[in-house]
Amino acid sequence: MTYTDPAATPTWAVVVPSVGRPSLQWLLDTLAAQDLGVQAPGPLEVVVVDDRRGDVAPLEPTVPETVAWSVRTVRGHGRGPAAARNRGWRAARRSGAEWIVFLDDDVELPAGWARRLAADLAACGPEIGATQGRIDVPLPAHRRPTDWERNTASLEAADWATADMAYRTVALEAVSGFDERFPRAYREDADLALRVRRAGWNLVRGQRRITHPVRPADDLVSLRVQAGNADDALMRRLHGPGWRAVAEAPPGGFRWHVATCAALGTAAAGAGTALGAAALGHRPAARGALVAAGAGAAAWTWLTARFVALRVAPGPRPGDPEFVPELSRMVRTSVTIPAAAVRHRVRGWWRHRDTGPWPVPVRAVLFDRDGTLVHDVPYNGDPAKVELVPGAAAAVAAVRAAGLAVGVVSNQSGIGRGLLTRAQVDAVNARVAELLGPFGSWQLCPHAPEGNCACRKPRPGMVLAAAEELGVDPSQCVLIGDIGADVEAAQAAGARSVLVATPVTRPEEVAAAPAVAATLLGAVRSVLAGGDGESGGGDGGATSEVPAAETAGVRG
């Protein structure tokens, strides 16, 4: 492991995944209001990851011109906070920050937070991989908290919650960041903490504090959060049956939910058997089945009443305006939560029955064509004009020699614009294959940009189609391209990416890319060396250098 000098002032960047909540701007306002100085410098930059799905207007958070740091936004494409945080820290690491500070978009930073953060980071010796902030959840003073308010307040005692968690950049790189198979804000932080510990670092609690208000929620929020049981199944698969102890997670009530479902199943089965036996004239069997049904119904009623009582007892008291609505919520959701919890846990067990460690292995490399494999000749329909970029043959051969599948994904809007025929494009592709060997998948988008199709990069259609044809999961693919649309298509599909910067690559595309290489061969070597496509290797691997823009180019 390589560490910076602990005596130096630690440098840090902020990463905030957001789904567009208004609280994002308030978070940035409280960050901009921090009292900074030589002993407590501000962030090198703030990266906001817009994790909304679909084609949406970009987030435009603002900060005063007087602050020394800037905010930039990159897309997360709605793949969940784990993937969004990975996108953010990989983009932020080119700032040179030693630490990445993860903040949620619904927290507030009290005065003095930045100074305490600087002290927390300075106190971390080389054996410390992460430091956690302390969380304050304001609760009503005039009444007892509701179930949802207590749920939020549990963050105060949570270990390694990324509402405010600072990780060394080298620690994140060592474990390939968050496991993106956790699709929601649940357990992904505990999983990362366990892997960082196993990689040799310690994790500590700092002295800084943040405020995490209770955000509004509808009456069925406690039912929806049962989806986290699928993440518990993934944790068990990754870390073994004792994962709760090592992750310092509370035991939960899943066994009670199983018992409740079993009682309901016994009641339903007994009733059905009794009806069938009665219809056939088997009265003794019918009576026995009715007894079983009654016992199951009684057990279900007791278990459900117990669950309701446990949830209502700490909440608002009779006479409080919130009591009747809360009682209604607790009764309705307590009836349905056990079945939902069991269903999600079984779904998680099945989905992750063969899941292995993170990161998933790379099984396929997808290449953009023009500007990546061959020199970009605008709207080329002439095979004679095909010229490989330097290192293309060696790069593709190296991928094949490693036993990985290869494919091409290429925007060819010249067809939709009427400037090329499909036959001409196929002839050019045939020439590329003649020079580089056969590819397992050729995907091209023939549509013009205004066609609003699902296949044109930066949309994920071609990446998904190539993965399906090659028989791999999109997460096992790396897309190598030369412009931001290639990176965004990979991100949207759940694949990884390496941007090979060329004279037509825009500086903002380089800044937003998770991984950048100076050459195609360097990009392939980084994939083969690191296995994830998100870290550089030798001979032109990852770099932050941006070639001078000589031309706007024709971007598909």
XYZ file of C-alpha atoms in Angstrom, residues 93-296:
204
model
C -9.666 11.058 -7.899
C -8.107 12.952 -10.826
C -8.183 16.007 -8.592
C -5.408 14.290 -6.633
C -7.449 14.152 -3.425
C -6.063 11.798 -0.791
C -9.519 11.361 0.740
C -13.007 11.060 -0.719
C -15.731 12.356 1.588
C -19.107 10.788 0.817
C -22.125 12.857 1.850
C -25.809 12.141 1.280
C -27.826 14.808 -0.483
C -30.261 15.170 2.440
C -27.806 16.029 5.217
C -26.809 19.425 6.629
C -23.335 20.489 7.713
C -23.286 22.529 10.927
C -20.799 25.322 11.467
C -17.324 23.988 12.151
C -17.840 20.719 10.256
C -14.993 21.337 7.806
C -12.529 22.195 10.591
C -13.460 19.050 12.485
C -13.155 17.023 9.282
C -9.638 18.378 8.748
C -8.759 17.384 12.311
C -10.274 13.922 11.831
C -8.268 13.364 8.639
C -5.050 14.684 10.160
C -5.478 12.305 13.090
C -5.619 9.271 10.798
C -2.384 7.349 10.714
C -1.382 5.268 7.690
C -3.255 2.266 9.051
C -6.604 4.127 8.944
C -8.586 3.610 5.753
C -11.732 5.515 6.669
C -13.191 7.858 9.252
C -16.908 8.188 9.953
C -18.750 11.346 10.940
C -21.287 11.334 13.747
C -24.932 11.745 12.789
C -27.575 13.757 14.626
C -31.215 13.130 13.712
C -33.557 15.815 15.115
C -36.769 14.285 16.492
C -39.962 16.005 17.657
C -39.677 17.379 21.184
C -43.438 17.494 21.827
C -44.225 13.807 21.239
C -42.690 10.383 20.823
C -41.263 9.630 17.372
C -43.115 7.688 14.722
C -41.832 4.396 13.292
C -40.283 6.186 10.296
C -38.667 8.802 12.514
C -37.171 6.071 14.697
C -35.962 4.294 11.574
C -34.096 7.424 10.482
C -32.796 8.009 14.014
C -31.153 4.567 13.935
C -28.500 6.195 11.733
C -27.082 7.775 14.874
C -25.825 4.365 16.004
C -25.111 2.928 12.545
C -21.581 1.830 11.766
C -19.880 3.106 8.612
C -22.943 4.938 7.242
C -22.021 6.888 4.115
C -24.212 9.834 5.116
C -20.782 11.204 6.151
C -17.912 8.800 5.543
C -14.399 9.664 4.381
C -12.309 6.972 2.688
C -8.717 7.080 1.554
C -8.632 7.085 -2.226
C -6.015 4.322 -2.201
C -8.286 2.179 -0.025
C -11.166 2.590 -2.467
C -8.877 1.690 -5.351
C -7.589 -1.373 -3.528
C -11.070 -2.877 -3.158
C -12.596 -1.451 -6.392
C -15.004 0.751 -4.464
C -18.605 -0.085 -3.669
C -20.185 -3.345 -4.779
C -22.683 -2.198 -7.402
C -24.804 -5.320 -6.957
C -26.336 -3.536 -3.968
C -29.047 -1.563 -5.791
C -30.271 0.589 -2.907
C -28.905 2.566 0.024
C -28.749 -0.438 2.312
C -25.824 -2.677 3.298
C -23.547 -1.354 0.535
C -21.728 0.747 3.147
C -21.282 -2.193 5.534
C -19.988 -4.376 2.705
C -17.408 -1.767 1.714
C -16.257 -1.369 5.316
C -15.734 -5.122 5.679
C -13.709 -5.343 2.468
C -11.557 -2.347 3.399
C -10.835 -3.960 6.767
C -9.891 -7.216 5.108
C -7.550 -5.295 2.815
C -5.565 -4.254 5.894
C -6.983 -0.895 7.020
C -8.752 0.142 10.199
C -11.896 2.252 10.319
C -12.536 4.843 13.030
C -15.167 7.323 14.179
C -14.225 10.970 13.935
C -15.431 13.917 16.010
C -17.230 15.878 13.289
C -21.027 15.857 13.262
C -23.698 16.269 10.620
C -27.447 16.742 10.854
C -29.722 14.281 9.062
C -33.340 15.527 9.085
C -36.181 13.036 8.793
C -37.361 13.372 5.229
C -41.086 13.111 4.404
C -42.419 9.627 3.670
C -45.774 8.119 2.754
C -47.736 5.593 4.797
C -46.244 2.532 3.079
C -42.559 3.414 3.343
C -41.935 0.701 5.972
C -43.329 -1.877 3.564
C -41.124 -0.762 0.684
C -37.927 -0.836 2.718
C -38.399 -4.592 3.149
C -36.678 -4.861 -0.236
C -33.484 -4.559 1.789
C -33.933 -8.200 2.813
C -32.588 -9.119 -0.627
C -29.417 -7.190 0.265
C -29.161 -9.167 3.510
C -29.141 -12.318 1.378
C -26.274 -10.853 -0.664
C -24.355 -9.997 2.514
C -24.721 -13.581 3.719
C -23.492 -14.870 0.372
C -20.458 -12.574 0.372
C -19.502 -12.625 4.053
C -20.950 -15.844 5.461
C -23.711 -16.593 7.993
C -21.968 -14.564 10.698
C -21.867 -11.366 8.683
C -24.050 -9.435 11.140
C -21.535 -9.897 13.943
C -18.510 -8.778 11.913
C -20.472 -5.899 10.368
C -21.778 -4.876 13.800
C -25.343 -4.957 12.484
C -28.380 -5.518 14.751
C -30.037 -8.965 14.486
C -33.372 -7.856 13.029
C -36.667 -9.726 13.219
C -36.593 -11.918 10.145
C -37.190 -15.137 12.096
C -40.393 -13.697 13.479
C -41.488 -12.857 9.933
C -40.824 -16.444 8.868
C -42.877 -17.729 11.803
C -45.739 -15.375 10.933
C -45.764 -16.542 7.307
C -45.601 -20.181 8.412
C -48.596 -19.664 10.701
C -50.572 -18.036 7.908
C -49.590 -20.858 5.551
C -50.717 -23.448 8.103
C -54.069 -21.685 8.466
C -54.586 -21.483 4.709
C -53.510 -25.089 4.098
C -55.734 -26.373 6.903
C -58.733 -24.475 5.608
C -58.185 -25.787 2.098
C -57.761 -29.350 3.299
C -60.914 -29.072 5.430
C -62.954 -27.886 2.466
C -61.645 -30.700 0.279
C -62.233 -33.359 2.924
C -65.743 -32.080 3.600
C -66.568 -32.168 -0.093
C -65.449 -35.811 -0.215
C -67.393 -36.699 2.933
C -64.322 -37.329 5.113
C -65.604 -35.636 8.238
C -62.836 -36.749 10.672
C -60.183 -35.446 8.276
C -62.133 -32.230 7.847
C -62.338 -31.718 11.622
C -58.613 -32.367 12.019
C -57.792 -29.908 9.235
C -60.040 -27.280 10.802
C -58.196 -27.674 14.101
C -54.905 -27.134 12.294
C -56.344 -24.126 10.467
C -57.585 -22.661 13.727
C -54.223 -23.145 15.390
C -52.460 -21.484 12.465
